[in-house]
Amino acid sequence: MPESNFEESLSSEEASIVRPSLAGSRDAWDLQDAFSHVIAYGPLQLLPLALILAPTASSTLAVHCLLTAFSNYVMAIERAEPLPTPPPDALPPAPHPPTTGLPDTNPTEPTPVVIDENTDLASLTPAQLYELNQNVLNESTSSNRPLIASVAPISVLRAEYEAGSQAFVKQIDTLAQQGFAGIRRTRGDGDCFYRSLAFAYIERVLRGPDPTLDATVAISVLDSALPLLEGVGFDKFAYEDFYEELLGLLKRIGPDARNPLTPSALLQAFQAPEVSTAIVVFLRLLTSAQIRMDPDSFDAFLFHPDFGNQMTARDFCETFVEPTGKEADHVQMTALSRVLQLNVKVAYLDGHSADGKVDWVEFQCAPDSQAPPVILLYRPGHYDILEKRSEEER
């Protein structure tokens, strides 16, 4: 193409770039100047490509024009020039979402499951099973209930479950067949394990074949445990008043004791909040001290009951052992049985056995493995005392 025709075909902007170079000799074509625009603005280093495509000066001019056009395009992008917007009347109408046939955003609540004697417990969710048991326990948690009650026939407990599921009823029947005729209830306030064990512990001493000897042994065991409390940092002034309440009851056992303790006096003492709570607090401190002083036995089992993360002994005890109102689990039960040197048996009434079988958990911690155990009844979230007699002895 003749130079004049080529120049006429360029735009004014392109001609302004090309024209100075056309005025000189093609052999003197300044490649660096010709490509400086592209190199400065283009995102790609296209100079090597131009040299390959145009090894001679005669074809370099065409490549230069191509790169110039490309450079202009790149600069337009960098300037972010907005695209032309069509007038509003040229835009298509916005689509309208359908208003019918949509799912209900406020669905009705599912119909409650009716649980009766024909309900198969295997078909219940854990939440439904827990709710079933909690409905029965509601009265136990009532503040109108005594902290610890007189012995009642186990048939009373059976009647409370008859309108629920027969699996619980069958387990209660199994306990009755094993000789447990009664139940002593405790208030379900989170302290029920400690209160139940403390009462049953003292009552076993009081009703034993040699109450005086048994009381002396019990006091000796408690006295020997006091260094544990100081060993983990509990100040004597922080626990001695609580200990005195428990010690005072044990010292009243025996024919030679001043103001001898009777079964009715023991029940009355545990129904008094100031006495009952003091004993619970002392047992909680003993439990905490035992856990802290025996890390080899307990550290591997100290998990947060809600989040599952492992805890240090100190954090676990300060959170779940020492404060009142915190329920006890296997760790606390093991620790307290050890520090008191007690045999403890716990019957699990959980409604999981269709044939009425009752599972037992035993803590053999007394020096004499044949020593009579303290026997408790566990229902999810609550502890009571199992009794061989069906009513309170006066």
Short mmCIF file of C-alpha atoms in Angstrom, two decimals:
data_model
loop_
_atom_site.label_atom_id
_atom_site.label_comp_id
_atom_site.label_asym_id
_atom_site.label_seq_id
_atom_site.Cartn_x
_atom_site.Cartn_y
_atom_site.Cartn_z
CA MET A 1 0.00 0.00 0.00
CA PRO A 2 1.41 3.45 -0.86
CA GLU A 3 2.41 5.46 2.15
CA SER A 4 -0.05 8.26 1.40
CA ASN A 5 -3.00 5.86 1.14
CA PHE A 6 -1.97 4.07 4.30
CA GLU A 7 -1.75 7.32 6.22
CA GLU A 8 -5.15 8.41 4.96
CA SER A 9 -6.67 5.19 6.26
CA LEU A 10 -5.52 5.94 9.82
CA SER A 11 -7.56 7.75 12.35
CA SER A 12 -6.37 11.14 13.47
CA GLU A 13 -4.98 9.66 16.73
CA GLU A 14 -3.20 6.85 14.91
CA ALA A 15 -1.88 9.26 12.27
CA SER A 16 -0.41 11.49 14.96
CA ILE A 17 1.56 8.53 16.25
CA VAL A 18 2.62 7.13 12.89
CA ARG A 19 3.25 10.36 10.93
CA PRO A 20 6.50 11.38 12.62
CA SER A 21 8.02 8.04 11.81
CA LEU A 22 6.88 8.14 8.18
CA ALA A 23 8.70 11.39 7.64
CA GLY A 24 12.02 9.64 8.07
CA SER A 25 13.59 6.68 6.39
CA ARG A 26 12.05 3.28 7.04
CA ASP A 27 15.54 2.01 7.70
CA ALA A 28 15.72 4.56 10.48
CA TRP A 29 12.41 3.38 11.91
CA ASP A 30 12.69 3.73 15.66
CA LEU A 31 11.23 0.48 16.95
CA GLN A 32 11.57 1.56 20.55
CA ASP A 33 9.48 4.68 19.92
CA ALA A 34 7.00 2.75 17.82
CA PHE A 35 6.27 0.26 20.60
CA SER A 36 6.71 2.46 23.66
CA HIS A 37 2.98 3.20 23.76
CA VAL A 38 2.05 -0.47 23.92
CA ILE A 39 4.80 -1.33 26.37
CA ALA A 40 3.71 1.48 28.71
CA TYR A 41 -0.01 0.72 28.69
CA GLY A 42 -0.51 -2.82 27.52
CA PRO A 43 -0.76 -5.59 30.13
CA LEU A 44 1.35 -7.87 27.86
CA GLN A 45 4.91 -7.39 26.70
CA LEU A 46 4.13 -7.57 22.98
CA LEU A 47 7.38 -6.18 21.67
CA PRO A 48 9.00 -9.63 21.24
CA LEU A 49 5.90 -10.75 19.35
CA ALA A 50 6.15 -7.75 17.02
CA LEU A 51 9.76 -8.48 16.26
CA ILE A 52 8.89 -12.05 15.36
CA LEU A 53 5.97 -11.02 13.17
CA ALA A 54 7.87 -8.14 11.55
CA PRO A 55 11.53 -8.99 11.18
CA THR A 56 11.85 -6.35 8.44
CA ALA A 57 11.04 -2.68 8.61
CA SER A 58 8.58 -2.94 5.71
CA SER A 59 6.15 -5.04 7.73
CA THR A 60 6.78 -3.41 11.09
CA LEU A 61 4.43 -0.52 10.32
CA ALA A 62 1.41 -2.82 9.96
CA VAL A 63 2.18 -4.54 13.25
CA HIS A 64 2.63 -1.14 14.85
CA CYS A 65 -0.89 -0.15 13.87
CA LEU A 66 -2.29 -3.37 15.25
CA LEU A 67 -0.56 -2.85 18.58
CA THR A 68 -1.62 0.77 18.69
CA ALA A 69 -5.26 -0.20 18.36
CA PHE A 70 -4.79 -2.82 21.08
CA SER A 71 -3.17 -0.24 23.34
CA ASN A 72 -6.10 2.12 22.91
CA TYR A 73 -8.44 -0.67 23.94
CA VAL A 74 -6.39 -1.40 27.07
CA MET A 75 -6.34 2.24 28.08
CA ALA A 76 -10.10 2.41 27.72
CA ILE A 77 -10.44 -0.50 30.12
CA GLU A 78 -8.04 1.10 32.60
CA ARG A 79 -10.04 4.31 32.51
CA ALA A 80 -13.12 2.21 33.29
CA GLU A 81 -15.24 4.12 30.85
CA PRO A 82 -18.87 3.19 31.57
CA LEU A 83 -20.86 1.43 28.96
CA PRO A 84 -23.76 3.40 27.50
CA THR A 85 -26.99 2.85 29.41
CA PRO A 86 -30.20 2.44 27.43
CA PRO A 87 -33.05 4.80 28.25
CA PRO A 88 -35.45 3.57 30.96
CA ASP A 89 -38.28 3.00 28.50
CA ALA A 90 -36.05 0.62 26.55
CA LEU A 91 -35.43 -1.65 29.55
CA PRO A 92 -37.53 -4.83 29.80
CA PRO A 93 -39.97 -4.95 32.71
CA ALA A 94 -38.59 -6.49 35.91
CA PRO A 95 -39.85 -10.02 36.50
CA HIS A 96 -42.32 -10.50 39.36
CA PRO A 97 -41.84 -13.56 41.60
CA PRO A 98 -44.84 -15.84 41.97
CA THR A 99 -47.03 -15.24 44.97
CA THR A 100 -48.81 -18.58 44.94
CA GLY A 101 -47.62 -22.11 45.47
CA LEU A 102 -44.85 -21.07 47.87
CA PRO A 103 -44.08 -23.12 51.02
CA ASP A 104 -45.61 -21.91 54.26
CA THR A 105 -43.08 -19.80 56.16
CA ASN A 106 -44.99 -20.34 59.39
CA PRO A 107 -45.69 -24.06 59.45
CA THR A 108 -47.84 -25.38 62.20
CA GLU A 109 -46.07 -27.08 65.10
CA PRO A 110 -45.98 -30.87 64.97
CA THR A 111 -48.61 -32.67 66.93
CA PRO A 112 -47.24 -33.62 70.36
CA VAL A 113 -46.47 -37.30 70.83
CA VAL A 114 -48.88 -38.93 73.26
CA ILE A 115 -46.97 -41.28 75.57
CA ASP A 116 -49.01 -43.94 77.33
CA GLU A 117 -48.67 -47.55 78.49
CA ASN A 118 -48.64 -48.75 74.88
CA THR A 119 -45.77 -46.50 73.80
CA ASP A 120 -42.62 -48.27 72.69
CA LEU A 121 -39.71 -46.49 74.35
CA ALA A 122 -37.47 -47.51 71.47
CA SER A 123 -39.52 -45.22 69.22
CA LEU A 124 -38.93 -42.17 71.42
CA THR A 125 -36.17 -39.68 70.83
CA PRO A 126 -33.76 -38.97 73.71
CA ALA A 127 -35.48 -35.62 74.21
CA GLN A 128 -38.92 -37.28 74.51
CA LEU A 129 -37.59 -39.88 76.92
CA TYR A 130 -35.99 -37.16 79.02
CA GLU A 131 -39.22 -35.17 79.00
CA LEU A 132 -41.17 -38.22 80.13
CA ASN A 133 -38.93 -38.68 83.12
CA GLN A 134 -38.85 -34.97 83.92
CA ASN A 135 -42.63 -34.85 84.05
CA VAL A 136 -42.48 -37.41 86.84
CA LEU A 137 -39.64 -35.55 88.58
CA ASN A 138 -41.32 -32.16 88.53
CA GLU A 139 -42.77 -32.62 91.98
CA SER A 140 -39.35 -33.68 93.26
CA THR A 141 -37.86 -30.36 92.22
CA SER A 142 -40.65 -28.35 93.77
CA SER A 143 -39.56 -26.09 96.61
CA ASN A 144 -42.63 -27.34 98.47
CA ARG A 145 -41.02 -30.75 98.81
CA PRO A 146 -38.85 -31.33 101.88
CA LEU A 147 -35.11 -31.54 101.35
CA ILE A 148 -35.46 -35.17 102.29
CA ALA A 149 -38.70 -37.03 102.89
CA SER A 150 -39.95 -39.91 104.96
CA VAL A 151 -39.90 -43.39 103.48
CA ALA A 152 -42.80 -44.08 101.11
CA PRO A 153 -43.88 -47.38 99.54
CA ILE A 154 -42.25 -48.02 96.19
CA SER A 155 -45.75 -48.59 94.83
CA VAL A 156 -46.19 -44.80 95.02
CA LEU A 157 -43.35 -44.39 92.55
CA ARG A 158 -44.84 -47.12 90.38
CA ALA A 159 -48.17 -45.32 90.23
CA GLU A 160 -46.48 -42.17 88.93
CA TYR A 161 -45.19 -44.07 85.89
CA GLU A 162 -48.27 -46.17 85.14
CA ALA A 163 -49.68 -43.44 82.91
CA GLY A 164 -46.38 -43.23 81.06
CA SER A 165 -44.44 -46.22 79.79
CA GLN A 166 -44.54 -49.80 81.01
CA ALA A 167 -40.76 -50.07 80.72
CA PHE A 168 -40.34 -47.89 83.82
CA VAL A 169 -43.07 -49.82 85.61
CA LYS A 170 -41.37 -53.14 84.88
CA GLN A 171 -38.09 -51.87 86.25
CA ILE A 172 -39.79 -50.70 89.44
CA ASP A 173 -41.44 -54.12 89.75
CA THR A 174 -37.99 -55.70 89.43
CA LEU A 175 -36.71 -53.58 92.31
CA ALA A 176 -39.70 -54.60 94.42
CA GLN A 177 -39.00 -58.26 93.66
CA GLN A 178 -35.41 -57.73 94.82
CA GLY A 179 -36.68 -56.62 98.22
CA PHE A 180 -36.76 -52.85 97.86
CA ALA A 181 -40.12 -51.98 99.33
CA GLY A 182 -39.70 -48.25 99.75
CA ILE A 183 -38.09 -45.07 98.55
CA ARG A 184 -36.86 -42.02 100.43
CA ARG A 185 -37.06 -39.00 98.19
CA THR A 186 -34.81 -35.99 98.14
CA ARG A 187 -35.48 -32.62 96.59
CA GLY A 188 -34.23 -32.40 93.01
CA ASP A 189 -32.16 -29.26 93.38
CA GLY A 190 -28.82 -30.44 92.01
CA ASP A 191 -27.61 -31.46 95.47
CA CYS A 192 -29.66 -34.65 95.61
CA PHE A 193 -26.71 -37.05 95.24
CA TYR A 194 -24.71 -35.51 98.09
CA ARG A 195 -27.74 -35.16 100.35
CA SER A 196 -28.96 -38.70 99.63
CA LEU A 197 -25.55 -40.23 100.25
CA ALA A 198 -24.97 -38.23 103.44
CA PHE A 199 -28.31 -39.21 104.93
CA ALA A 200 -27.99 -42.87 103.97
CA TYR A 201 -24.41 -42.90 105.28
CA ILE A 202 -25.35 -41.61 108.73
CA GLU A 203 -28.50 -43.74 108.85
CA ARG A 204 -26.48 -46.88 108.10
CA VAL A 205 -24.19 -46.04 111.04
CA LEU A 206 -27.18 -45.30 113.26
CA ARG A 207 -28.95 -48.58 112.42
CA GLY A 208 -25.86 -50.77 112.32
CA PRO A 209 -25.16 -53.68 114.69
CA ASP A 210 -22.66 -51.56 116.65
CA PRO A 211 -23.57 -47.90 116.20
CA THR A 212 -20.97 -46.60 118.64
CA LEU A 213 -18.10 -48.39 116.91
CA ASP A 214 -19.35 -47.48 113.46
CA ALA A 215 -19.67 -43.82 114.45
CA THR A 216 -16.13 -43.82 115.84
CA VAL A 217 -14.79 -45.30 112.60
CA ALA A 218 -16.73 -42.77 110.53
CA ILE A 219 -15.35 -39.85 112.55
CA SER A 220 -11.82 -41.24 112.20
CA VAL A 221 -12.20 -41.47 108.42
CA LEU A 222 -13.46 -37.89 108.21
CA ASP A 223 -10.68 -36.54 110.44
CA SER A 224 -8.07 -38.28 108.29
CA ALA A 225 -9.53 -36.60 105.21
CA LEU A 226 -9.14 -33.06 106.54
CA PRO A 227 -5.49 -32.74 105.42
CA LEU A 228 -6.73 -33.30 101.86
CA LEU A 229 -8.71 -30.07 102.10
CA GLU A 230 -5.75 -28.05 103.29
CA GLY A 231 -3.49 -29.79 100.78
CA VAL A 232 -5.43 -28.34 97.85
CA GLY A 233 -5.67 -24.88 99.38
CA PHE A 234 -8.97 -24.84 101.29
CA ASP A 235 -8.64 -22.69 104.38
CA LYS A 236 -9.68 -24.32 107.63
CA PHE A 237 -11.95 -21.41 108.42
CA ALA A 238 -13.75 -22.05 105.12
CA TYR A 239 -14.83 -25.59 105.94
CA GLU A 240 -14.72 -26.17 109.71
CA ASP A 241 -18.26 -24.88 110.36
CA PHE A 242 -19.65 -27.17 107.65
CA TYR A 243 -17.71 -30.09 109.08
CA GLU A 244 -19.04 -29.42 112.57
CA GLU A 245 -22.61 -30.04 111.40
CA LEU A 246 -21.74 -33.51 110.09
CA LEU A 247 -19.44 -34.29 113.01
CA GLY A 248 -22.09 -33.20 115.49
CA LEU A 249 -24.61 -35.75 114.17
CA LEU A 250 -22.09 -38.61 114.28
CA LYS A 251 -21.08 -37.73 117.85
CA ARG A 252 -24.70 -38.10 118.91
CA ILE A 253 -24.76 -41.77 117.88
CA GLY A 254 -24.48 -44.31 120.66
CA PRO A 255 -26.16 -44.98 124.00
CA ASP A 256 -23.62 -42.91 125.93
CA ALA A 257 -23.90 -39.85 123.72
CA ARG A 258 -25.41 -36.66 125.01
CA ASN A 259 -28.75 -36.04 123.29
CA PRO A 260 -28.61 -39.37 121.40
CA LEU A 261 -29.53 -39.24 117.74
CA THR A 262 -32.74 -41.02 116.77
CA PRO A 263 -34.02 -41.81 113.26
CA SER A 264 -36.66 -39.09 113.54
CA ALA A 265 -34.09 -36.57 114.82
CA LEU A 266 -31.81 -37.44 111.90
CA LEU A 267 -34.64 -36.82 109.44
CA GLN A 268 -35.51 -33.54 111.14
CA ALA A 269 -31.88 -32.39 110.97
CA PHE A 270 -31.65 -33.06 107.23
CA GLN A 271 -34.91 -31.24 106.63
CA ALA A 272 -33.39 -28.11 108.18
CA PRO A 273 -31.72 -26.11 105.39
CA GLU A 274 -28.89 -24.80 107.56
CA VAL A 275 -27.83 -28.32 108.59
CA SER A 276 -28.55 -30.13 105.34
CA THR A 277 -26.84 -27.54 103.14
CA ALA A 278 -23.77 -27.34 105.40
CA ILE A 279 -23.27 -31.10 105.13
CA VAL A 280 -23.72 -30.97 101.36
CA VAL A 281 -21.10 -28.22 101.06
CA PHE A 282 -18.61 -30.16 103.17
CA LEU A 283 -19.04 -33.30 101.08
CA ARG A 284 -18.58 -31.26 97.91
CA LEU A 285 -15.28 -29.92 99.24
CA LEU A 286 -14.13 -33.43 100.12
CA THR A 287 -15.04 -34.61 96.63
CA SER A 288 -13.12 -31.75 95.06
CA ALA A 289 -10.04 -32.41 97.20
CA GLN A 290 -10.03 -36.10 96.28
CA ILE A 291 -10.22 -35.33 92.55
CA ARG A 292 -7.44 -32.74 92.74
CA MET A 293 -5.13 -34.93 94.83
CA ASP A 294 -5.49 -38.01 92.64
CA PRO A 295 -4.88 -36.83 89.06
CA ASP A 296 -3.86 -40.30 87.84
CA SER A 297 -7.36 -41.60 88.57
CA PHE A 298 -9.46 -38.69 87.39
CA ASP A 299 -7.72 -36.39 84.90
CA ALA A 300 -8.56 -38.56 81.88
CA PHE A 301 -12.29 -38.29 82.68
CA LEU A 302 -12.64 -34.57 83.34
CA PHE A 303 -14.68 -33.29 80.42
CA HIS A 304 -17.13 -30.42 80.17
CA PRO A 305 -20.57 -32.08 80.17
CA ASP A 306 -21.97 -29.65 77.59
CA PHE A 307 -19.07 -28.93 75.24
CA GLY A 308 -16.96 -32.06 75.61
CA ASN A 309 -13.62 -30.29 75.98
CA GLN A 310 -11.17 -31.66 78.52
CA MET A 311 -10.74 -29.61 81.68
CA THR A 312 -8.10 -29.29 84.35
CA ALA A 313 -8.94 -30.73 87.76
CA ARG A 314 -9.10 -27.27 89.27
CA ASP A 315 -11.43 -25.87 86.59
CA PHE A 316 -13.65 -28.95 86.70
CA CYS A 317 -13.98 -28.84 90.48
CA GLU A 318 -14.54 -25.10 90.67
CA THR A 319 -17.25 -25.35 88.01
CA PHE A 320 -19.03 -28.66 88.61
CA VAL A 321 -18.11 -29.94 92.08
CA GLU A 322 -17.75 -27.19 94.65
CA PRO A 323 -20.78 -24.98 93.79
CA THR A 324 -24.10 -26.14 95.20
CA GLY A 325 -26.83 -27.02 92.73
CA LYS A 326 -24.46 -28.85 90.35
CA GLU A 327 -25.42 -32.44 89.60
CA ALA A 328 -22.99 -35.26 90.29
CA ASP A 329 -21.79 -37.75 87.72
CA HIS A 330 -19.59 -40.85 87.80
CA VAL A 331 -16.42 -38.89 88.61
CA GLN A 332 -17.92 -37.18 91.66
CA MET A 333 -19.53 -40.41 92.86
CA THR A 334 -16.24 -42.28 92.63
CA ALA A 335 -14.28 -39.56 94.42
CA LEU A 336 -16.71 -39.21 97.33
CA SER A 337 -17.02 -42.98 97.79
CA ARG A 338 -13.23 -43.18 98.04
CA VAL A 339 -12.71 -40.34 100.46
CA LEU A 340 -15.48 -41.65 102.76
CA GLN A 341 -14.32 -45.26 102.27
CA LEU A 342 -17.85 -46.38 101.43
CA ASN A 343 -19.42 -49.12 99.38
CA VAL A 344 -22.13 -47.55 97.22
CA LYS A 345 -24.62 -49.21 94.87
CA VAL A 346 -26.74 -47.24 92.43
CA ALA A 347 -29.76 -48.70 90.62
CA TYR A 348 -30.36 -47.10 87.22
CA LEU A 349 -34.03 -46.59 86.45
CA ASP A 350 -33.87 -45.34 82.87
CA GLY A 351 -36.72 -47.03 80.98
CA HIS A 352 -34.35 -48.57 78.44
CA SER A 353 -35.01 -52.19 79.33
CA ALA A 354 -38.18 -53.68 77.86
CA ASP A 355 -37.91 -56.77 80.08
CA GLY A 356 -37.56 -54.75 83.30
CA LYS A 357 -33.88 -55.44 83.91
CA VAL A 358 -32.23 -52.92 86.24
CA ASP A 359 -28.56 -52.08 85.79
CA TRP A 360 -26.44 -51.45 88.86
CA VAL A 361 -23.27 -49.42 89.24
CA GLU A 362 -21.15 -50.29 92.26
CA PHE A 363 -18.37 -48.37 93.99
CA GLN A 364 -16.39 -50.72 96.23
CA CYS A 365 -14.30 -48.35 98.33
CA ALA A 366 -14.66 -49.66 101.90
CA PRO A 367 -11.75 -51.57 103.47
CA ASP A 368 -14.20 -54.43 103.95
CA SER A 369 -15.68 -55.32 100.57
CA GLN A 370 -18.54 -57.08 102.37
CA ALA A 371 -19.56 -53.98 104.31
CA PRO A 372 -23.22 -53.07 103.72
CA PRO A 373 -23.46 -50.52 100.91
CA VAL A 374 -25.36 -47.29 100.70
CA ILE A 375 -28.05 -47.93 98.08
CA LEU A 376 -29.32 -45.14 95.85
CA LEU A 377 -31.82 -44.95 93.01
CA TYR A 378 -30.89 -42.95 89.93
CA ARG A 379 -33.35 -41.54 87.45
CA PRO A 380 -32.01 -39.23 84.73
CA GLY A 381 -30.96 -36.09 86.56
CA HIS A 382 -31.99 -37.20 90.05
CA TYR A 383 -31.02 -39.42 93.01
CA ASP A 384 -33.17 -40.89 95.77
CA ILE A 385 -32.54 -43.55 98.44
CA LEU A 386 -33.78 -47.11 98.05
CA GLU A 387 -35.11 -48.71 101.22
CA LYS A 388 -35.90 -52.25 102.26
CA ARG A 389 -38.80 -51.05 104.38
CA SER A 390 -41.95 -49.49 102.99
CA GLU A 391 -42.52 -46.86 105.66
CA GLU A 392 -40.69 -44.79 108.23
CA GLU A 393 -39.89 -46.49 111.52
CA ARG A 394 -40.78 -44.44 114.55
#
